[in-house]
mmCIF file of C-alpha atoms and ligand atoms in Angstrom:
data_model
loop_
_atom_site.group_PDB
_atom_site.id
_atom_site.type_symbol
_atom_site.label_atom_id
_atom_site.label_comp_id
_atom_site.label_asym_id
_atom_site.label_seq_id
_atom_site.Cartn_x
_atom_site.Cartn_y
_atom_site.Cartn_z
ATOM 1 C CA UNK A 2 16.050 10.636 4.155
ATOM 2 C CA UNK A 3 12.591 8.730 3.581
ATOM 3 C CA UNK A 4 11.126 7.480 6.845
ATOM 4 C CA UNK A 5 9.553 4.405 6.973
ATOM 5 C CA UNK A 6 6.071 3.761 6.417
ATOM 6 C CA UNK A 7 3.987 0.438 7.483
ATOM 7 C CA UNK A 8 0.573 0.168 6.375
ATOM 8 C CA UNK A 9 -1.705 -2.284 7.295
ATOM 9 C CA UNK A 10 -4.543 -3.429 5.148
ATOM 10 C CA UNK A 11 -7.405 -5.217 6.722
ATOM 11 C CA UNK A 12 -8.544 -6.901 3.982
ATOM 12 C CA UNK A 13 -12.568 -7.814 3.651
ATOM 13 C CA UNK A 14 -12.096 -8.351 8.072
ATOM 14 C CA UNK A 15 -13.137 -6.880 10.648
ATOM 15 C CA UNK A 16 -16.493 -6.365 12.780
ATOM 16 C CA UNK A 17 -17.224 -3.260 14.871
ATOM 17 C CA UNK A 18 -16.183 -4.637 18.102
ATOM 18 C CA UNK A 19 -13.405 -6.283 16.673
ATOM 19 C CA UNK A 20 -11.866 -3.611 15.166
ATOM 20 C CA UNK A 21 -12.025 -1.622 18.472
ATOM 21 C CA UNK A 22 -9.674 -4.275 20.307
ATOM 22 C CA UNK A 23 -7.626 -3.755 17.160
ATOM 23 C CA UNK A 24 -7.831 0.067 17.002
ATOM 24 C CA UNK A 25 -7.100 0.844 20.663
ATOM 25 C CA UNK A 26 -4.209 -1.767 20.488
ATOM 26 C CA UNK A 27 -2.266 -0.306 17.257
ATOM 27 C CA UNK A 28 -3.053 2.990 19.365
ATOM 28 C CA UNK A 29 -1.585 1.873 22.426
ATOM 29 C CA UNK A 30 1.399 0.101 21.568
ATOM 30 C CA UNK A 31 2.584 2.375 18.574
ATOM 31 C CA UNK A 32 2.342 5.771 21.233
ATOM 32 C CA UNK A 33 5.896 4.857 22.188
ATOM 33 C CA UNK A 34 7.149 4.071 18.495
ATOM 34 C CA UNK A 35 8.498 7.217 17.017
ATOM 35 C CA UNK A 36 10.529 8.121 13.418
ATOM 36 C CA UNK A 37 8.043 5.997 11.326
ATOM 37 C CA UNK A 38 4.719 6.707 9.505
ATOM 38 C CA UNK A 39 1.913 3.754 10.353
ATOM 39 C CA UNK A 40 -1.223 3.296 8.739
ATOM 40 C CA UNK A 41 -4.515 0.929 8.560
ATOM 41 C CA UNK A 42 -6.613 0.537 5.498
ATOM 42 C CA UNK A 43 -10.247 -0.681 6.442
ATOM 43 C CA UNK A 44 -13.059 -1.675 4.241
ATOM 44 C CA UNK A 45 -15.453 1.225 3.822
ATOM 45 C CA UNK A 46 -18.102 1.182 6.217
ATOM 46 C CA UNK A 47 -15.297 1.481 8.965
ATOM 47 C CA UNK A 48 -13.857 4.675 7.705
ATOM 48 C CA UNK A 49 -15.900 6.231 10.211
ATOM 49 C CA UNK A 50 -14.396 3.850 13.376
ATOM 50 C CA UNK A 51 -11.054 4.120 12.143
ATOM 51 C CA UNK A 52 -11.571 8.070 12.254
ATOM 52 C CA UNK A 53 -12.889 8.256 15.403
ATOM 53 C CA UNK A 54 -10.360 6.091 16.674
ATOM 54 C CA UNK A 55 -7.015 7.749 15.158
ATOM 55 C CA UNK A 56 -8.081 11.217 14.869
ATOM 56 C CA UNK A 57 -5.185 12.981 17.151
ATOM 57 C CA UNK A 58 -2.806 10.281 17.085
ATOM 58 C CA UNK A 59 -0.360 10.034 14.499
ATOM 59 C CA UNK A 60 -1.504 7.222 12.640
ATOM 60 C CA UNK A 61 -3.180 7.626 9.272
ATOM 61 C CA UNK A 62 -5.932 5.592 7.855
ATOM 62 C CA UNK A 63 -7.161 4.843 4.403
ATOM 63 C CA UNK A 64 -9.301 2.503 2.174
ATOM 64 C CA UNK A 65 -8.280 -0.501 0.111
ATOM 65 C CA UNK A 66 -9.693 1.167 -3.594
ATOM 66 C CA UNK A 67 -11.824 3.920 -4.921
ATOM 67 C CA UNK A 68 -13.804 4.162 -7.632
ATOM 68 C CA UNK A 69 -12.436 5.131 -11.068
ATOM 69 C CA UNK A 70 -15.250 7.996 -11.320
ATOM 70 C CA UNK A 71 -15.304 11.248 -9.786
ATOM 71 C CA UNK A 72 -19.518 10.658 -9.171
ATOM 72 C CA UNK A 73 -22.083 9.622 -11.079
ATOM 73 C CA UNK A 74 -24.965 6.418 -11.894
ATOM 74 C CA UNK A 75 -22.088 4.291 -10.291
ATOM 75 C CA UNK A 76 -24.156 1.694 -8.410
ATOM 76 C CA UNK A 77 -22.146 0.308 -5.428
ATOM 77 C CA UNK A 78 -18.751 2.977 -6.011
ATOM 78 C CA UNK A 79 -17.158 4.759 -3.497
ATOM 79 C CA UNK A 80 -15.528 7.966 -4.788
ATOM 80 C CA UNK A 81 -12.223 9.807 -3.543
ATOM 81 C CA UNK A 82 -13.865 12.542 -2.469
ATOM 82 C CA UNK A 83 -16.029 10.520 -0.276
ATOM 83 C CA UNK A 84 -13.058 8.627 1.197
ATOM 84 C CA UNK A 85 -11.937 12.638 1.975
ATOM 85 C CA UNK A 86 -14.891 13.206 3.463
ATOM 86 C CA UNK A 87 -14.110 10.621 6.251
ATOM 87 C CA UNK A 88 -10.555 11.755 6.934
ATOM 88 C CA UNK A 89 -8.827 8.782 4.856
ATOM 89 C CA UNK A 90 -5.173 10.262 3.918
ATOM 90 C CA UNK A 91 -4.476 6.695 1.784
ATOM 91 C CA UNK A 92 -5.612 4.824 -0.765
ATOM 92 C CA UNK A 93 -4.973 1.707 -1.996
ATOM 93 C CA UNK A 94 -5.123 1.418 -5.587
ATOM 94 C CA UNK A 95 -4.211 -1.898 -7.614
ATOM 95 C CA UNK A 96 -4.077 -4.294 -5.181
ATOM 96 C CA UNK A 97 -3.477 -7.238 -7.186
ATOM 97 C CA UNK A 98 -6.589 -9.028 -5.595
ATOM 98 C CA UNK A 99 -8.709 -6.541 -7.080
ATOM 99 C CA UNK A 100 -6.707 -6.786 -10.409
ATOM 100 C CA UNK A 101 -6.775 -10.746 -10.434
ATOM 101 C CA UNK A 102 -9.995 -11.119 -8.901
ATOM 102 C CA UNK A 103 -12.225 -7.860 -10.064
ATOM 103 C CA UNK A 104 -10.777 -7.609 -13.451
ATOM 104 C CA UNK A 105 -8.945 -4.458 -12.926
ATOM 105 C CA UNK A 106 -6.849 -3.528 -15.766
ATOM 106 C CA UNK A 107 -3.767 -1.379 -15.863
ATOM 107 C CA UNK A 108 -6.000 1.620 -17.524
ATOM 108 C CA UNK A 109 -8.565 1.146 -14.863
ATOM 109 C CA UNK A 110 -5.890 1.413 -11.916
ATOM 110 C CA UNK A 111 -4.698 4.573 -13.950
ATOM 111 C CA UNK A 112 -7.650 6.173 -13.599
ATOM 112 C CA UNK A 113 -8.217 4.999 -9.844
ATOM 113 C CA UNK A 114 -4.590 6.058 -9.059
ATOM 114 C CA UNK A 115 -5.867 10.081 -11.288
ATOM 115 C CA UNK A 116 -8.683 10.400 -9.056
ATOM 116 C CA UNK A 117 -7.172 9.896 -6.062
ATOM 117 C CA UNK A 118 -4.403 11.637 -6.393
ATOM 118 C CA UNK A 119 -6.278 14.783 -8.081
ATOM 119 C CA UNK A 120 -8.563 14.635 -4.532
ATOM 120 C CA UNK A 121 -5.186 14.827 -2.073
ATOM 121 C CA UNK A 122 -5.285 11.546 -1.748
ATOM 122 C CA UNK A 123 -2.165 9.638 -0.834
ATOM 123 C CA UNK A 124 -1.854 6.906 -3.390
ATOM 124 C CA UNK A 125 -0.337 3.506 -1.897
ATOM 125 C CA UNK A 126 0.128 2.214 -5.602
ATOM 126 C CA UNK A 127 0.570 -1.780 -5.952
ATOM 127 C CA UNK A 128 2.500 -3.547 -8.050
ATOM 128 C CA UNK A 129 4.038 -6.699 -8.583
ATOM 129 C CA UNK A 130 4.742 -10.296 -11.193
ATOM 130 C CA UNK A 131 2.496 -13.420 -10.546
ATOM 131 C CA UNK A 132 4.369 -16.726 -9.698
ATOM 132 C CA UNK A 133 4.276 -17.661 -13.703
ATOM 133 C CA UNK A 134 5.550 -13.926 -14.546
ATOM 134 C CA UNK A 135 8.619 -14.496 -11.841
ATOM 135 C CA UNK A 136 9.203 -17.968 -13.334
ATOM 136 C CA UNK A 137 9.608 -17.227 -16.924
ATOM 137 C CA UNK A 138 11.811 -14.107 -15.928
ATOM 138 C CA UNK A 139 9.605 -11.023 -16.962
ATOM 139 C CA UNK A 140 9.120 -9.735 -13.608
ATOM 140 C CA UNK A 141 10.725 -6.221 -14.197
ATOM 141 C CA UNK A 142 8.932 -6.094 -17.506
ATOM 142 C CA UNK A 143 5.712 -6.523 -15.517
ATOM 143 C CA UNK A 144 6.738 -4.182 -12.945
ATOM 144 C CA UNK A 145 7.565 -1.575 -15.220
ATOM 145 C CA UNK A 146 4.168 -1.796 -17.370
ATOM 146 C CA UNK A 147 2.008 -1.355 -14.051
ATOM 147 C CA UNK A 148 4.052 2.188 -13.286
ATOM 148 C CA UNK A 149 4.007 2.988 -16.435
ATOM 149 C CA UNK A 150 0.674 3.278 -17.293
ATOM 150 C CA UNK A 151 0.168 5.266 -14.337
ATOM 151 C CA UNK A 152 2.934 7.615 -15.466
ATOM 152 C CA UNK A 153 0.767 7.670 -18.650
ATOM 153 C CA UNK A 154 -2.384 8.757 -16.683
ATOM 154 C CA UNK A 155 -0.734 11.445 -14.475
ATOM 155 C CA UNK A 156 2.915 12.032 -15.427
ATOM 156 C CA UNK A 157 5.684 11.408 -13.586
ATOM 157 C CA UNK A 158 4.911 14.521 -11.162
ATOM 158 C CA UNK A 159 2.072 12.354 -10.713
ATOM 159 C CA UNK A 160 3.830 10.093 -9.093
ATOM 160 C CA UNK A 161 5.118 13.252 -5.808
ATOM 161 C CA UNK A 162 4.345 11.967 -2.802
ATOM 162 C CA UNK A 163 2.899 8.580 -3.684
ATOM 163 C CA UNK A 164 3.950 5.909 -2.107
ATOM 164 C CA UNK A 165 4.670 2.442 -4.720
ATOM 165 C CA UNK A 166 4.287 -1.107 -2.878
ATOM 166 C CA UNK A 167 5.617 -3.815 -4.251
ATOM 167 C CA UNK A 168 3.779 -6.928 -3.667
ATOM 168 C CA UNK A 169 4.929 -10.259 -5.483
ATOM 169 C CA UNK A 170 1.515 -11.851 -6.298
ATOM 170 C CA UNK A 171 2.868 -15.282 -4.808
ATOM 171 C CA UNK A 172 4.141 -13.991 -1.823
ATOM 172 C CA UNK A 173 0.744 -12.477 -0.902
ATOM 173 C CA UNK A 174 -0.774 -14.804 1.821
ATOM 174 C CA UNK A 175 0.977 -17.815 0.811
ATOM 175 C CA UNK A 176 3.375 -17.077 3.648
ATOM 176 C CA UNK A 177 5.947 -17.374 1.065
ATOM 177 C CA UNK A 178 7.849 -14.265 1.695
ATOM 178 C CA UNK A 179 10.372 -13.066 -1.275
ATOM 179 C CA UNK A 180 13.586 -12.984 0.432
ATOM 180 C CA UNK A 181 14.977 -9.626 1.333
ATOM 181 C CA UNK A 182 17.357 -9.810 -2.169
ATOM 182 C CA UNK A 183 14.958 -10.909 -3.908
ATOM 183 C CA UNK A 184 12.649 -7.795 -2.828
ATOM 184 C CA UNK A 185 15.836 -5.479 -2.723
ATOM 185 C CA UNK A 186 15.991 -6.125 -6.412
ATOM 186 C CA UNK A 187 13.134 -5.291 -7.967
ATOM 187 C CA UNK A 188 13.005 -2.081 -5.002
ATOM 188 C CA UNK A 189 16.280 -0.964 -6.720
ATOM 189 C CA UNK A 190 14.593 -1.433 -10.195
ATOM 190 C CA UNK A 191 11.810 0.345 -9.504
ATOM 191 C CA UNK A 192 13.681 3.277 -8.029
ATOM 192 C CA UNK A 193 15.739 3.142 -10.936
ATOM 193 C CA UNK A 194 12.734 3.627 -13.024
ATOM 194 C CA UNK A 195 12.408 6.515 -11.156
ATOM 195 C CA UNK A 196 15.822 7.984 -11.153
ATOM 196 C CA UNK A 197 15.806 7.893 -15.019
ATOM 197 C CA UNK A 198 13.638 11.020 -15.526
ATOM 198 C CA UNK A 199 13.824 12.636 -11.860
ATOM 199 C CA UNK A 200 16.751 11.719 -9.294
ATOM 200 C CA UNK A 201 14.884 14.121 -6.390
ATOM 201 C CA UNK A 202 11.486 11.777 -6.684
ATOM 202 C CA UNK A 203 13.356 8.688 -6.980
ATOM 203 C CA UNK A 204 15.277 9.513 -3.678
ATOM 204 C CA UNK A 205 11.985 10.339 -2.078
ATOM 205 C CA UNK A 206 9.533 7.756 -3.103
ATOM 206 C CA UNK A 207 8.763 5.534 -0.655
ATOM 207 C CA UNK A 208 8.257 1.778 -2.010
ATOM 208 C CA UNK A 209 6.893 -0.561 0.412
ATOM 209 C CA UNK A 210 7.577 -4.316 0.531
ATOM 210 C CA UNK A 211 3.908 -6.404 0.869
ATOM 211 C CA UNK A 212 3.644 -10.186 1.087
ATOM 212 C CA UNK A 213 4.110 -12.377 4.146
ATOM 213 C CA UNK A 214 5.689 -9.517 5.800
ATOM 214 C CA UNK A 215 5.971 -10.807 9.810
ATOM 215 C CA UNK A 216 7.052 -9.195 13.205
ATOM 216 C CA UNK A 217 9.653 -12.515 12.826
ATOM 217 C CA UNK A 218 11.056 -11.403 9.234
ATOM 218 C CA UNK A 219 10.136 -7.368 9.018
ATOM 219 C CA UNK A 220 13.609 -6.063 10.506
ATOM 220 C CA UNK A 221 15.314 -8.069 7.437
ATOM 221 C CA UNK A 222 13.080 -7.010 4.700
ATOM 222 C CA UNK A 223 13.134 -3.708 6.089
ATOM 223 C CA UNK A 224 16.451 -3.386 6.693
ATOM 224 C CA UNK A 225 17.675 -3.501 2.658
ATOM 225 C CA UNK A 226 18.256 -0.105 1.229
ATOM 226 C CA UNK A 227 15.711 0.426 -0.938
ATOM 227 C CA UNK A 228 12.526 -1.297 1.268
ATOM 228 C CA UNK A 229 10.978 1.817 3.152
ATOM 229 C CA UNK A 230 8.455 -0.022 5.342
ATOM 230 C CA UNK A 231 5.700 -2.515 4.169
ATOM 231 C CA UNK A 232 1.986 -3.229 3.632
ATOM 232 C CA UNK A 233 1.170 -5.600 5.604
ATOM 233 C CA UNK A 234 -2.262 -8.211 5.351
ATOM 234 C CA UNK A 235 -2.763 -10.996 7.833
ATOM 235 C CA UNK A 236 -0.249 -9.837 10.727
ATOM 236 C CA UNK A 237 -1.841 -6.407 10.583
ATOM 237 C CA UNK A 238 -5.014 -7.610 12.385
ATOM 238 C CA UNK A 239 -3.072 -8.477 15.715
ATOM 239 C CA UNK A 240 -2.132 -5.323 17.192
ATOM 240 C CA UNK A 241 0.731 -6.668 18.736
ATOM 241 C CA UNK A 242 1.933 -8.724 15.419
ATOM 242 C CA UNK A 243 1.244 -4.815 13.732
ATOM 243 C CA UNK A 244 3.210 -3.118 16.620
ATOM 244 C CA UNK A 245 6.173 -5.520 16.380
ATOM 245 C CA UNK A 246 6.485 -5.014 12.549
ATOM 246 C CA UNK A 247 6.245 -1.078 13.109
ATOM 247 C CA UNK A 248 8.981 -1.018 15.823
ATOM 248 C CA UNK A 249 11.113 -3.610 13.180
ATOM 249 C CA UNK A 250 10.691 -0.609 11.061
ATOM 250 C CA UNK A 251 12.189 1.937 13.589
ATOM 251 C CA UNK A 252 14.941 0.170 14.198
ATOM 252 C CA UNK A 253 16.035 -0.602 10.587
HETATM 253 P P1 13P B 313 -0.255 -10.802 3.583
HETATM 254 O O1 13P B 313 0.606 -9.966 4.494
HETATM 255 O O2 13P B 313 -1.407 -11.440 4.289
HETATM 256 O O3 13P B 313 0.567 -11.748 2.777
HETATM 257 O O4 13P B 313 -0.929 -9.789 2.537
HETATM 258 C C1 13P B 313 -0.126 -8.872 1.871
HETATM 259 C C2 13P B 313 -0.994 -7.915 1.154
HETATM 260 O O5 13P B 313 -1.673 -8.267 0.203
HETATM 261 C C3 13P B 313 -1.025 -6.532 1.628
HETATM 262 O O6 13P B 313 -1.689 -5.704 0.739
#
């Protein structure tokens, strides 16, 4: 049985004293939730507040990418092993701001996604079709190329304990969300992706629904069989919006 998992991801927001209101409030109202896995992925230079906030409590925290070196003349990189050294447990790797906006290529995600998971990391591996991509009908097409050049990289035992979001590039901050059938389906493909080589990993993979995820439509989305939980961007800076969407999780 996979429990659910909600992740938040902060985005480039935040300030030290705002992140405290947010901290102590995710760690406040989520001490009563039980029977699902929450998470918050700052930008870097808060690793350190989201450690000292979260240490002893059950939530996780993580960073939004890494760098696709191990070290090096990398002007401006943060490694995996540094993210370890600051307690992360996640990563995200692939977001498709940083592919859209930073250039990242499937290869270069690969390689993100290696290093991460060779340092213990927990990947939180996006993927997901643009608006044009959905429209002419190649969705599953692109889907399948952005897993499968990770499978390239690492193998499918690779892919253990990762966790796969899928985030439909329109849906992502448009408030758009993809219905829950609309997610379902591509959930089931992707799983079915899975099941093809290993039926064990595909059960226990947990794939995540991101875009326009809300405390007002999480229990939905989260309640389709194949949609373990969510990543979650501009609700998961309100504690109480990020509470709400967690306890929609427990329930479903
Ligand atoms: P929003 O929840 O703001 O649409 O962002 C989703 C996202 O990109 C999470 O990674």
């Amino acid at each position: 049985m996979r429990e659910k998992f909600v992740a938040g991801n902060w985005k480039m927001h935040g300030s030290l004293a705002e992140n405290k209101l947010l901290l102590d409030g995710v760690v406040a109202g989520l001490a009563a939730v039980r029977g699902v896995k929450a998470a918050v992925c700052v930008p870097y230079p808060y690793l350190f507040q989201a450690q000292h906030s979260l240490q002893g409590t059950s939530i996780g925290w993580g960073a939004q990418n890494l760098s696709e070196h191990v070290k090096g003349a990398y002007t401006g990189e943060v490694s995996a092993g540094m993210l370890k050294d600051f307690g992360c447990r996640y990563v995200i790797v692939g977001h498709s701001e940083r592919r859209a906006l930073y250039g990242e290529t499937d290869e270069v995600v690969a390689h993100k996604y290696k290093w991460a998971h060779a340092a213990g990391l927990v990947p939180i591996l996006c993927v997901g079709e643009s608006l044009a991509e959905r429209e002419s009908g190649v969705t599953e097409q692109v889907v399948a190329r952005q897993l499968d050049a990770v499978v390239h990289a690492v193998g499918m035992a690779g892919l253990k304990g990762a966790v796969i979001a899928y985030e439909p590039v329109w849906a992502i901050g448009t408030g758009k969300t993809a219905t829950p059938e609309q997610a379902q389906a591509v959930h089931a493909f992707i799983r079915s992706r899975l099941r093809v080589v290993d039926t064990a990993l595909a059960e226990e993979t947990v794939i995540q629904y991101g875009g326009s995820v809300k405390a007002a439509n999480a229990a939905e989305l989260f309640g389709m069989p194949d949609i373990d939980g969510g990543l979650i961007g501009g609700a998961s800076l309100h504690a109480d919006d990020f509470v709400a969407i967690c306890r929609a999780a427990q329930a479903s």
